[in-house]
Tab-separated table of C-alpha atoms and ligand atoms in Angstrom:
chain	number	residue	atom	x	y	z
A	16	MET	CA	-19.476	19.764	44.917
A	17	ASP	CA	-21.350	22.468	46.771
A	18	PHE	CA	-19.559	25.716	45.997
A	19	LYS	CA	-21.659	27.693	48.463
A	20	THR	CA	-20.079	26.012	51.453
A	21	LEU	CA	-16.447	26.443	50.407
A	22	GLY	CA	-14.122	28.343	52.725
A	23	HIS	CA	-11.213	30.423	51.406
A	24	THR	CA	-10.107	28.535	48.325
A	25	CYS	CA	-7.233	28.457	45.888
A	26	VAL	CA	-7.107	27.228	42.317
A	27	VAL	CA	-3.762	25.922	41.090
A	28	GLY	CA	-2.542	23.986	38.077
A	29	LEU	CA	-1.070	20.556	38.766
A	30	HIS	CA	1.178	20.279	35.699
A	31	TRP	CA	3.199	22.868	33.717
A	32	GLY	CA	0.584	25.602	33.334
A	33	ASP	CA	-2.331	26.273	30.971
A	34	GLU	CA	-4.438	23.613	32.635
A	35	GLY	CA	-7.558	25.792	32.445
A	36	LYS	CA	-7.251	27.645	35.753
A	37	GLY	CA	-8.851	30.753	34.255
A	38	LYS	CA	-12.047	28.887	33.416
A	39	ILE	CA	-12.287	27.336	36.893
A	40	VAL	CA	-11.620	30.636	38.679
A	41	ASP	CA	-14.319	32.253	36.554
A	42	LEU	CA	-16.721	29.445	37.390
A	43	LEU	CA	-16.080	29.719	41.132
A	44	THR	CA	-15.992	33.522	41.337
A	45	GLU	CA	-19.739	33.948	41.840
A	46	HIS	CA	-19.434	32.139	45.185
A	47	PHE	CA	-16.637	34.378	46.491
A	48	ASP	CA	-16.218	38.055	47.336
A	49	VAL	CA	-12.558	38.619	46.488
A	50	VAL	CA	-10.353	37.107	43.752
A	51	VAL	CA	-6.603	37.349	44.318
A	52	ARG	CA	-3.519	36.903	42.149
A	53	TYR	CA	-0.588	36.051	44.414
A	54	ASN	CA	2.255	34.962	42.108
A	55	GLY	CA	3.740	35.376	38.655
A	56	GLY	CA	2.941	38.242	36.324
A	57	GLY	CA	2.398	38.761	32.613
A	58	ASN	CA	3.756	35.275	31.906
A	59	ALA	CA	0.301	33.962	32.782
A	60	GLY	CA	-2.425	33.702	30.184
A	61	HIS	CA	-5.805	32.796	31.664
A	62	THR	CA	-8.600	32.286	29.188
A	63	VAL	CA	-12.252	32.654	30.005
A	64	GLN	CA	-15.114	32.137	27.573
A	65	ILE	CA	-18.535	33.430	28.498
A	66	ALA	CA	-21.410	32.824	26.071
A	67	GLY	CA	-18.990	32.518	23.174
A	68	GLU	CA	-16.998	35.637	24.047
A	69	LYS	CA	-13.354	34.951	24.823
A	70	PHE	CA	-11.125	36.899	27.197
A	71	ALA	CA	-7.426	36.258	27.850
A	72	LEU	CA	-6.132	37.832	31.049
A	73	HIS	CA	-2.460	38.114	31.905
A	74	LEU	CA	-2.133	40.354	34.946
A	75	LEU	CA	-5.656	41.106	36.068
A	76	PRO	CA	-7.338	38.492	38.240
A	77	VAL	CA	-10.121	36.692	36.369
A	78	GLY	CA	-12.553	38.077	38.963
A	79	VAL	CA	-12.562	41.431	37.111
A	80	LEU	CA	-14.929	39.848	34.605
A	81	SER	CA	-17.591	39.323	37.279
A	82	PRO	CA	-19.333	42.527	38.347
A	83	GLY	CA	-19.475	43.278	42.044
A	84	LYS	CA	-16.350	41.367	43.024
A	85	THR	CA	-13.110	42.750	44.417
A	86	ALA	CA	-9.986	41.792	42.472
A	87	VAL	CA	-6.591	42.004	44.151
A	88	ILE	CA	-3.037	41.977	42.839
A	89	GLY	CA	-1.047	40.721	45.807
A	90	PRO	CA	2.513	41.473	46.960
A	91	GLY	CA	3.914	38.327	45.347
A	92	VAL	CA	2.964	39.416	41.837
A	93	ALA	CA	5.568	40.772	39.400
A	94	LEU	CA	3.555	43.700	38.116
A	95	ASP	CA	4.084	45.239	34.694
A	96	LEU	CA	2.017	48.339	35.326
A	97	LEU	CA	1.971	49.581	31.746
A	98	ARG	CA	0.800	46.234	30.435
A	99	MET	CA	-1.849	46.034	33.108
A	100	LEU	CA	-3.204	49.412	32.025
A	101	GLU	CA	-3.278	48.166	28.435
A	102	GLU	CA	-5.231	45.164	29.645
A	103	ILE	CA	-7.724	47.400	31.438
A	104	ASP	CA	-8.121	49.550	28.291
A	105	ALA	CA	-8.590	46.499	26.081
A	106	LEU	CA	-11.352	45.267	28.370
A	107	ALA	CA	-12.970	48.705	28.439
A	108	ALA	CA	-12.983	48.722	24.627
A	109	ARG	CA	-15.032	45.523	24.832
A	110	GLY	CA	-17.455	46.992	27.333
A	111	VAL	CA	-15.974	45.438	30.476
A	112	THR	CA	-15.314	47.946	33.218
A	113	VAL	CA	-12.760	46.901	35.790
A	114	GLY	CA	-14.541	47.722	39.030
A	115	ASP	CA	-13.006	47.285	42.457
A	116	LEU	CA	-9.317	46.534	41.867
A	117	LYS	CA	-6.774	46.659	44.678
A	118	ILE	CA	-3.036	46.652	44.012
A	119	SER	CA	-0.544	45.841	46.730
A	120	ASP	CA	1.964	48.607	47.392
A	121	ARG	CA	4.419	45.779	48.072
A	122	ALA	CA	4.212	44.202	44.598
A	123	ASN	CA	7.479	44.415	42.651
A	124	LEU	CA	7.461	46.271	39.348
A	125	VAL	CA	8.444	44.664	36.064
A	126	MET	CA	10.376	47.417	34.290
A	127	PRO	CA	11.201	47.710	30.561
A	128	TYR	CA	14.811	46.712	31.251
A	129	HIS	CA	13.614	43.470	32.873
A	130	LYS	CA	12.002	42.417	29.615
A	131	LYS	CA	15.142	43.345	27.717
A	132	GLN	CA	17.270	41.414	30.218
A	133	ASP	CA	14.989	38.384	29.830
A	134	LEU	CA	15.573	38.394	26.054
A	135	LEU	CA	19.320	39.099	26.226
A	136	PHE	CA	19.882	36.411	28.834
A	137	GLU	CA	17.903	33.777	26.951
A	138	ALA	CA	19.750	34.599	23.719
A	139	ALA	CA	23.089	34.330	25.518
A	140	LEU	CA	22.134	30.933	26.929
A	141	GLY	CA	21.585	29.555	23.424
A	142	ALA	CA	20.709	25.870	23.573
A	143	GLY	CA	20.661	26.061	27.386
A	144	LYS	CA	17.807	28.557	27.471
A	145	ILE	CA	14.668	28.060	29.564
A	146	GLY	CA	12.259	29.219	26.880
A	147	THR	CA	10.710	31.979	28.974
A	148	THR	CA	7.724	34.054	27.980
A	149	ALA	CA	10.021	37.125	27.703
A	150	ARG	CA	7.795	39.043	30.114
A	151	GLY	CA	10.695	40.007	32.387
A	152	ILE	CA	9.606	37.665	35.162
A	153	GLY	CA	12.985	36.129	36.092
A	154	PRO	CA	14.893	39.445	36.098
A	155	CYS	CA	12.157	41.172	38.150
A	156	TYR	CA	12.154	38.480	40.838
A	157	ALA	CA	15.974	38.355	40.761
A	158	ASP	CA	16.058	42.086	41.522
A	159	LYS	CA	13.486	41.554	44.272
A	160	MET	CA	15.841	39.099	45.930
A	161	LEU	CA	18.798	41.440	45.391
A	162	ARG	CA	16.649	44.187	46.979
A	163	ALA	CA	18.790	47.238	46.143
A	164	THR	CA	17.881	47.057	42.439
A	165	ALA	CA	14.158	46.440	42.960
A	166	LEU	CA	11.309	48.913	42.677
A	167	ARG	CA	7.891	48.324	44.175
A	168	VAL	CA	4.472	49.774	43.440
A	169	GLY	CA	4.642	51.840	46.630
A	170	ASP	CA	7.839	53.526	45.401
A	171	LEU	CA	5.819	55.168	42.646
A	172	LEU	CA	4.032	57.210	45.276
A	173	ARG	CA	7.270	59.058	46.081
A	174	PRO	CA	8.170	60.484	42.659
A	175	GLU	CA	11.458	62.125	43.553
A	176	LEU	CA	12.828	59.096	45.341
A	177	PHE	CA	11.555	56.838	42.569
A	178	ARG	CA	13.363	58.882	39.907
A	179	GLU	CA	16.543	58.907	41.926
A	180	ARG	CA	16.590	55.155	42.561
A	181	LEU	CA	15.556	54.352	39.007
A	182	THR	CA	18.405	56.459	37.617
A	183	ARG	CA	20.941	54.515	39.667
A	184	ILE	CA	19.432	51.164	38.696
A	185	VAL	CA	19.240	51.986	34.983
A	186	GLU	CA	22.858	53.062	35.033
A	187	LEU	CA	23.840	49.733	36.482
A	188	LYS	CA	21.657	47.830	34.045
A	189	ASN	CA	23.079	49.676	31.045
A	190	ARG	CA	26.619	48.901	32.160
A	191	THR	CA	25.741	45.260	32.765
A	192	PHE	CA	23.970	44.823	29.423
A	193	ALA	CA	26.907	46.360	27.551
A	194	ALA	CA	29.537	44.331	29.376
A	195	LEU	CA	27.770	40.978	29.462
A	196	TYR	CA	25.728	40.943	26.290
A	197	GLY	CA	27.421	43.576	24.114
A	198	ASP	CA	24.165	45.541	24.102
A	199	HIS	CA	24.860	49.219	23.461
A	200	ARG	CA	21.306	50.551	23.312
A	201	PRO	CA	21.121	52.206	26.748
A	202	GLU	CA	17.789	52.539	28.480
A	203	ASP	CA	16.676	56.100	29.199
A	204	ALA	CA	15.951	56.458	32.919
A	205	GLU	CA	14.182	59.813	32.517
A	206	ALA	CA	11.803	58.479	29.877
A	207	ILE	CA	11.035	55.366	31.922
A	208	ALA	CA	10.400	57.425	35.041
A	209	ASP	CA	8.073	59.788	33.142
A	210	GLU	CA	6.104	56.879	31.737
A	211	CYS	CA	5.790	55.056	35.074
A	212	LEU	CA	4.887	58.163	37.045
A	213	ALA	CA	2.230	59.074	34.490
A	214	ALA	CA	0.887	55.518	34.609
A	215	VAL	CA	0.577	55.437	38.368
A	216	GLU	CA	-1.854	58.344	38.236
A	217	CYS	CA	-4.352	55.991	36.576
A	218	VAL	CA	-4.289	53.609	39.536
A	219	ARG	CA	-3.267	55.779	42.481
A	220	GLY	CA	-6.605	55.160	44.197
A	221	ASN	CA	-6.236	51.386	43.764
A	222	ILE	CA	-2.911	51.048	45.548
A	223	CYS	CA	-3.165	49.967	49.156
A	224	ASP	CA	-1.878	47.723	51.901
A	225	THR	CA	-3.591	44.521	50.762
A	226	THR	CA	-2.421	42.628	53.858
A	227	ARG	CA	-4.584	44.861	55.990
A	228	PHE	CA	-7.408	44.596	53.448
A	229	PHE	CA	-7.353	40.770	53.567
A	230	TYR	CA	-7.390	40.769	57.355
A	231	GLU	CA	-10.366	43.088	57.510
A	232	ALA	CA	-12.185	41.275	54.698
A	233	MET	CA	-11.788	37.919	56.443
A	234	GLN	CA	-12.878	39.414	59.751
A	235	ALA	CA	-16.000	40.693	58.001
A	236	GLY	CA	-16.770	37.175	56.741
A	237	LYS	CA	-15.809	37.786	53.100
A	238	ARG	CA	-14.656	34.765	51.151
A	239	LEU	CA	-11.368	34.820	49.263
A	240	LEU	CA	-10.502	32.943	46.081
A	241	PHE	CA	-6.807	32.727	45.201
A	242	GLU	CA	-5.963	32.409	41.499
A	243	GLY	CA	-2.709	30.512	40.983
A	244	ALA	CA	-0.669	31.396	37.927
A	245	ASN	CA	1.666	29.090	35.990
A	246	GLY	CA	1.594	25.449	37.181
A	247	THR	CA	2.896	23.524	40.188
A	248	LEU	CA	5.669	21.869	38.177
A	249	LEU	CA	6.906	25.361	37.263
A	250	ASP	CA	7.314	26.236	40.958
A	251	VAL	CA	10.760	27.730	41.574
A	252	ASP	CA	11.481	25.427	44.514
A	253	HIS	CA	9.353	22.394	43.822
A	254	GLY	CA	9.139	22.207	40.030
A	255	THR	CA	11.436	20.866	37.325
A	256	PHE	CA	14.258	23.232	38.244
A	257	PRO	CA	15.885	25.019	36.426
A	258	TYR	CA	13.109	24.720	33.817
A	259	VAL	CA	10.626	26.588	35.961
A	260	THR	CA	9.376	30.100	36.488
A	261	SER	CA	10.591	32.344	39.320
A	262	SER	CA	7.734	32.253	41.817
A	263	THR	CA	5.951	29.843	44.139
A	264	THR	CA	3.196	28.651	41.849
A	265	SER	CA	1.757	25.940	44.068
A	266	ALA	CA	-0.832	26.429	46.808
A	267	ILE	CA	1.923	26.764	49.382
A	268	GLY	CA	2.721	30.094	47.712
A	269	VAL	CA	-0.615	31.578	48.775
A	270	PRO	CA	0.253	32.681	52.325
A	271	ALA	CA	3.556	34.312	51.341
A	272	GLY	CA	2.458	35.665	47.969
A	273	ALA	CA	-0.829	37.120	49.157
A	274	GLY	CA	0.034	37.954	52.747
A	275	VAL	CA	-2.478	35.807	54.611
A	276	PRO	CA	-1.938	33.309	57.453
A	277	ALA	CA	-0.817	29.802	56.525
A	278	SER	CA	-4.033	28.411	58.001
A	279	THR	CA	-6.249	30.412	55.635
A	280	LEU	CA	-6.955	27.893	52.909
A	281	LYS	CA	-9.808	25.470	53.469
A	282	THR	CA	-10.092	24.159	49.923
A	283	CYS	CA	-7.496	23.695	47.185
A	284	VAL	CA	-8.757	22.940	43.713
A	285	GLY	CA	-6.157	21.328	41.470
A	286	VAL	CA	-6.716	21.823	37.754
A	287	VAL	CA	-5.502	19.378	35.114
A	288	LYS	CA	-6.287	18.672	31.510
A	289	ALA	CA	-7.334	15.157	30.531
A	290	TYR	CA	-3.813	15.066	29.028
A	291	THR	CA	-0.674	17.064	29.830
A	292	THR	CA	0.996	20.012	28.089
A	293	ARG	CA	4.118	22.064	28.548
A	294	VAL	CA	5.503	25.232	26.886
A	295	GLY	CA	9.218	25.955	26.850
A	296	ALA	CA	12.151	23.711	27.622
A	297	GLY	CA	12.520	21.034	30.306
A	298	PRO	CA	11.676	17.410	31.038
A	299	PHE	CA	8.276	16.076	30.037
A	300	PRO	CA	8.357	12.285	30.372
A	301	SER	CA	4.902	11.545	28.893
A	302	GLU	CA	5.396	13.834	25.872
A	303	LEU	CA	3.991	12.594	22.558
A	304	ASP	CA	6.244	13.981	19.881
A	305	ASN	CA	4.197	12.215	17.194
A	306	GLU	CA	0.873	12.269	15.361
A	307	ILE	CA	-1.127	11.676	18.558
A	308	GLY	CA	0.521	14.717	20.142
A	309	GLN	CA	-0.384	16.683	17.024
A	310	TYR	CA	-3.975	15.352	17.151
A	311	ILE	CA	-4.290	16.694	20.700
A	312	ARG	CA	-2.629	20.008	19.749
A	313	ASP	CA	-5.009	20.502	16.827
A	314	ARG	CA	-8.191	19.521	18.641
A	315	GLY	CA	-7.301	21.342	21.860
A	316	HIS	CA	-5.923	24.463	20.080
A	317	GLU	CA	-2.789	23.996	22.121
A	318	TYR	CA	-0.951	27.211	21.297
A	319	GLY	CA	0.227	29.543	24.084
A	320	THR	CA	-2.191	32.239	25.288
A	321	THR	CA	0.719	34.560	26.049
A	322	THR	CA	3.317	33.797	23.363
A	323	GLY	CA	1.411	31.794	20.734
A	324	ARG	CA	4.039	29.038	20.865
A	325	PRO	CA	2.821	25.504	20.076
A	326	ARG	CA	2.425	23.634	23.351
A	327	ARG	CA	4.104	20.265	23.750
A	328	CYS	CA	1.419	17.626	24.322
A	329	GLY	CA	1.536	14.239	26.046
A	330	TRP	CA	-0.460	11.611	27.909
A	331	PHE	CA	-1.908	12.523	31.279
A	332	ASP	CA	0.928	12.335	33.800
A	333	ALA	CA	-0.701	10.894	36.911
A	334	ALA	CA	2.604	10.477	38.754
A	335	ALA	CA	3.356	14.198	38.364
A	336	ALA	CA	-0.205	15.169	39.326
A	337	GLN	CA	-0.001	12.985	42.429
A	338	TYR	CA	3.205	14.777	43.433
A	339	SER	CA	1.549	18.193	42.988
A	340	VAL	CA	-1.512	17.102	44.945
A	341	ARG	CA	0.608	16.048	47.883
A	342	LEU	CA	2.690	19.216	47.793
A	343	SER	CA	-0.261	21.600	47.722
A	344	GLY	CA	-2.731	19.640	49.845
A	345	ILE	CA	-5.216	19.512	47.001
A	346	THR	CA	-8.748	18.655	48.132
A	347	HIS	CA	-10.650	18.660	44.814
A	348	MET	CA	-9.700	18.169	41.206
A	349	ALA	CA	-11.059	19.716	37.995
A	350	VAL	CA	-10.354	17.846	34.759
A	351	MET	CA	-10.459	19.975	31.622
A	352	HIS	CA	-10.525	19.253	27.881
A	353	LEU	CA	-12.198	15.846	28.106
A	354	ASP	CA	-13.685	16.700	24.680
A	355	THR	CA	-10.222	17.038	23.153
A	356	LEU	CA	-9.346	13.351	23.574
A	357	THR	CA	-12.537	12.198	21.800
A	358	GLY	CA	-11.904	9.981	18.800
A	359	LEU	CA	-8.694	8.333	19.960
A	360	GLU	CA	-8.693	4.525	19.760
A	361	ARG	CA	-7.017	4.334	23.160
A	362	VAL	CA	-5.886	6.829	25.777
A	363	GLY	CA	-2.758	6.572	27.893
A	364	ILE	CA	-1.986	7.531	31.477
A	365	CYS	CA	1.566	7.852	32.778
A	366	THR	CA	1.647	6.015	36.095
A	367	GLY	CA	5.372	6.318	36.827
A	368	TYR	CA	8.850	6.419	35.336
A	369	THR	CA	11.595	3.961	34.719
A	370	THR	CA	15.336	4.300	34.009
A	371	PRO	CA	18.029	1.783	33.023
A	372	ALA	CA	18.840	1.641	36.741
A	373	GLY	CA	15.254	0.696	37.647
A	374	PRO	CA	11.931	2.424	38.350
A	375	LEU	CA	11.821	5.844	40.012
A	376	PRO	CA	9.860	6.213	43.265
A	377	GLY	CA	7.532	8.727	41.563
A	378	PHE	CA	8.067	12.306	40.425
A	379	VAL	CA	11.617	13.261	41.452
A	380	SER	CA	13.482	16.509	42.024
A	381	ASP	CA	16.298	15.714	39.579
A	382	SER	CA	15.307	17.185	36.184
A	383	THR	CA	18.150	15.398	34.401
A	384	LEU	CA	16.917	12.067	35.697
A	385	LEU	CA	13.347	12.927	34.689
A	386	ALA	CA	14.533	13.892	31.214
A	387	GLU	CA	16.207	10.518	30.791
A	388	ALA	CA	13.350	8.512	32.314
A	389	GLN	CA	10.878	6.538	30.241
A	390	PRO	CA	7.211	6.892	31.138
A	391	ILE	CA	5.244	3.836	32.240
A	392	ILE	CA	2.030	4.115	30.266
A	393	GLU	CA	-1.211	2.367	31.045
A	394	PHE	CA	-3.675	2.279	28.145
A	395	MET	CA	-7.447	2.353	28.334
A	396	PRO	CA	-10.126	2.276	25.621
A	397	GLY	CA	-10.902	5.668	24.085
A	398	TRP	CA	-14.388	7.040	23.322
A	399	LYS	CA	-16.212	8.249	20.230
A	400	ASP	CA	-19.183	10.009	21.848
A	401	ASP	CA	-18.709	13.748	22.130
A	402	PRO	CA	-18.775	14.493	25.889
A	403	ARG	CA	-20.249	17.897	25.094
A	404	GLY	CA	-23.538	16.133	24.462
A	405	ALA	CA	-23.599	14.296	27.801
A	406	GLY	CA	-25.230	17.048	29.838
A	407	SER	CA	-24.140	15.547	33.152
A	408	PHE	CA	-21.197	13.696	34.633
A	409	GLU	CA	-23.272	10.549	35.046
A	410	LYS	CA	-24.236	10.535	31.368
A	411	LEU	CA	-20.668	10.561	30.051
A	412	SER	CA	-19.820	7.461	28.024
A	413	ARG	CA	-18.586	4.424	29.935
A	414	PRO	CA	-14.970	4.608	28.649
A	415	ALA	CA	-14.783	8.333	29.496
A	416	ARG	CA	-16.048	7.691	33.023
A	417	ASP	CA	-13.648	4.763	33.453
A	418	TYR	CA	-10.791	6.981	32.322
A	419	LEU	CA	-11.707	9.670	34.864
A	420	ALA	CA	-12.113	7.065	37.596
A	421	ARG	CA	-8.636	5.737	36.873
A	422	ILE	CA	-7.142	9.246	37.040
A	423	GLU	CA	-8.933	9.821	40.320
A	424	ALA	CA	-7.603	6.571	41.774
A	425	LEU	CA	-4.033	7.235	40.666
A	426	VAL	CA	-3.903	10.870	41.725
A	427	GLY	CA	-5.817	10.336	44.950
A	428	VAL	CA	-8.341	13.221	45.016
A	429	PRO	CA	-11.982	13.375	43.928
A	430	ILE	CA	-12.793	14.900	40.545
A	431	CYS	CA	-15.540	17.449	41.163
A	432	ILE	CA	-15.572	19.337	37.890
A	433	VAL	CA	-15.229	18.014	34.351
A	434	SER	CA	-14.878	20.506	31.541
A	435	VAL	CA	-16.018	19.513	28.063
A	436	GLY	CA	-15.421	22.757	26.155
A	437	PRO	CA	-13.957	26.240	26.641
A	438	ASP	CA	-17.237	27.961	27.496
A	439	ARG	CA	-18.392	28.607	31.043
A	440	ALA	CA	-21.516	26.595	30.236
A	441	GLN	CA	-19.595	23.552	28.972
A	442	THR	CA	-18.926	22.267	32.455
A	443	LEU	CA	-20.162	19.213	34.340
A	444	ILE	CA	-20.330	19.530	38.109
A	445	ARG	CA	-20.299	16.335	40.071
A	446	SER	CA	-22.216	16.141	43.296
A	447	ILE	CA	-20.030	14.349	45.814
B	16	GDP	P1	-4.758	28.656	32.244
B	16	GDP	O1	-3.493	29.383	31.984
B	16	GDP	O2	-4.571	27.528	33.190
B	16	GDP	O3	-5.882	29.559	32.652
B	16	GDP	O4	-5.190	27.996	30.862
B	16	GDP	P2	-5.156	28.723	29.412
B	16	GDP	O5	-6.267	29.680	29.340
B	16	GDP	O6	-3.796	29.205	29.088
B	16	GDP	O7	-5.386	27.469	28.462
B	16	GDP	C1	-6.514	26.705	28.513
B	16	GDP	C2	-7.180	26.730	27.128
B	16	GDP	O8	-8.121	25.688	27.031
B	16	GDP	C3	-7.952	28.007	26.861
B	16	GDP	O9	-7.883	28.304	25.497
B	16	GDP	C4	-9.381	27.641	27.256
B	16	GDP	O10	-10.360	28.414	26.591
B	16	GDP	C5	-9.423	26.222	26.792
B	16	GDP	N1	-10.302	25.320	27.548
B	16	GDP	C6	-10.517	25.270	28.881
B	16	GDP	N2	-11.290	24.205	29.191
B	16	GDP	C7	-11.534	23.564	28.026
B	16	GDP	C8	-12.240	22.371	27.695
B	16	GDP	O11	-12.782	21.669	28.537
B	16	GDP	N3	-12.251	22.003	26.370
B	16	GDP	C9	-11.658	22.746	25.403
B	16	GDP	N4	-11.732	22.312	24.146
B	16	GDP	N5	-10.995	23.881	25.684
B	16	GDP	C10	-10.925	24.272	26.985
B	17	IMO	P1	-0.358	30.121	32.996
B	17	IMO	O1	-0.720	30.926	34.239
B	17	IMO	C1	2.539	27.848	30.693
B	17	IMO	C2	6.767	28.711	31.453
B	17	IMO	C3	7.449	29.294	30.230
B	17	IMO	C4	8.872	28.807	30.459
B	17	IMO	C5	9.017	28.914	31.988
B	17	IMO	C6	9.689	30.181	32.461
B	17	IMO	O2	-1.012	30.612	31.774
B	17	IMO	O3	-0.551	28.677	33.267
B	17	IMO	P2	8.942	32.727	32.595
B	17	IMO	O4	8.503	33.672	31.521
B	17	IMO	O5	7.936	32.538	33.676
B	17	IMO	O6	10.297	33.034	33.139
B	17	IMO	O7	9.106	31.304	31.837
B	17	IMO	O8	7.706	28.846	32.507
B	17	IMO	N1	5.527	29.407	31.861
B	17	IMO	C7	4.301	29.006	31.552
B	17	IMO	N2	3.877	27.989	30.789
B	17	IMO	N3	1.646	28.642	31.307
B	17	IMO	C8	2.054	29.653	32.097
B	17	IMO	O9	1.212	30.415	32.826
B	17	IMO	C9	3.438	29.888	32.229
B	17	IMO	N4	4.172	30.789	32.904
B	17	IMO	C10	5.453	30.484	32.680
B	17	IMO	O10	6.909	28.788	29.041
B	17	IMO	O11	8.983	27.460	30.115
B	18	MG	MG1	-2.278	29.933	30.372
């Protein structure tokens, strides 16, 4: 894969998130000028490891770790401004200065009451809960769609109007929380306004019309890299609804979420692990709720970057990945965590699903059906050799290469990157 020739590119996860998008975006950043977040918010946790030093980013695009690049928070992001400032401070404390950061004035703000609403709503749902990250994502996007109760970054630039609108919204929220959830700890609109208006002073110079910026950057020949958050199967329209997040997480979310023409993307890199994981509730046909699942969890350190929850682990779901590839128009695939599967006697791949009524035609839209379906698993020999010692794709052990070849054949896109450890350097690039 020759990164230097790539046009505007996006990186998206093909399963339920945490595929290793952060590492791939970091790897690709040096070949691009601008790195853009276009969806989701603080629910994301993108880990990058450079020469042993680990960074976990939630709101800032991974590009902030590479000096000289422009990082953009697009209009489709649910922005928790206070948390983003904390993230910037935490990086500064580690010697990383966030350089050129642009924030869309159109991005919707995640407010303190959104996070409270997220928690209250999940608690009220009981066994029917989604298992959100409690970052206020659903309530923020719900208010965006309701419009009258939403606040955007640009609103912060008109303090009086902001205060006025916020007061009305908080009043409504307090009444709703008391009536629906019996919560009698009212939010203080004045205090929230003070905090937000103080915070915006730290980033006033970063706020702009990013749509115009993208147009001018593309006209000037700059190359854009779009950093997908969450995973395709968490897409609000195309994922395992209702067990999804509230934004368009797939590559088709790039034009709307960033504000660029639909024809912009030339390359779409789909990221998967050599197995599949999921956090939170919802169907997961190839899940291994047994000692093999635990083996993968232990070796892969499969605990959430954002919430610390243990991730559910299962065999690689090729049927789901194929669905995501077709939806997003994926052109290249990156397979992560090949090292994690080392030592297993045999490795499984889910090639489809079956129900008492017969086989399913592939990944389907009906989450209830998917939850009831049994995975069809194809087994292949495992490998004992640590892929970290291979040094190149061609030198991987025979069973490991056969496994990757089978994934490639089932999913239908070439594997261009194989990751064999968390560090930037632990990556095998395939020349195809
Ligand atoms: P993202 O949300 O898609 O960016 O993924 P996360 O950062 O939430 O989760 C991926 C985890 O796997 C992180 O802890 C990475 O450091 C780690 N990781 C990425 N690639 C590899 C790999 O090839 N092997 C191992 N062992 N860990 C990896
Ligand atoms: P990254 O970018 C894994 C999941 C949550 C929950 C559902 C809804 O690191 O891959 P939300 O808080 O968005 O309303 O939660 O979506 N989820 C993720 N799971 N990785 C993520 O992001 C996720 N973002 C949301 O666990 O099941
Ligand atoms: Mg993550």
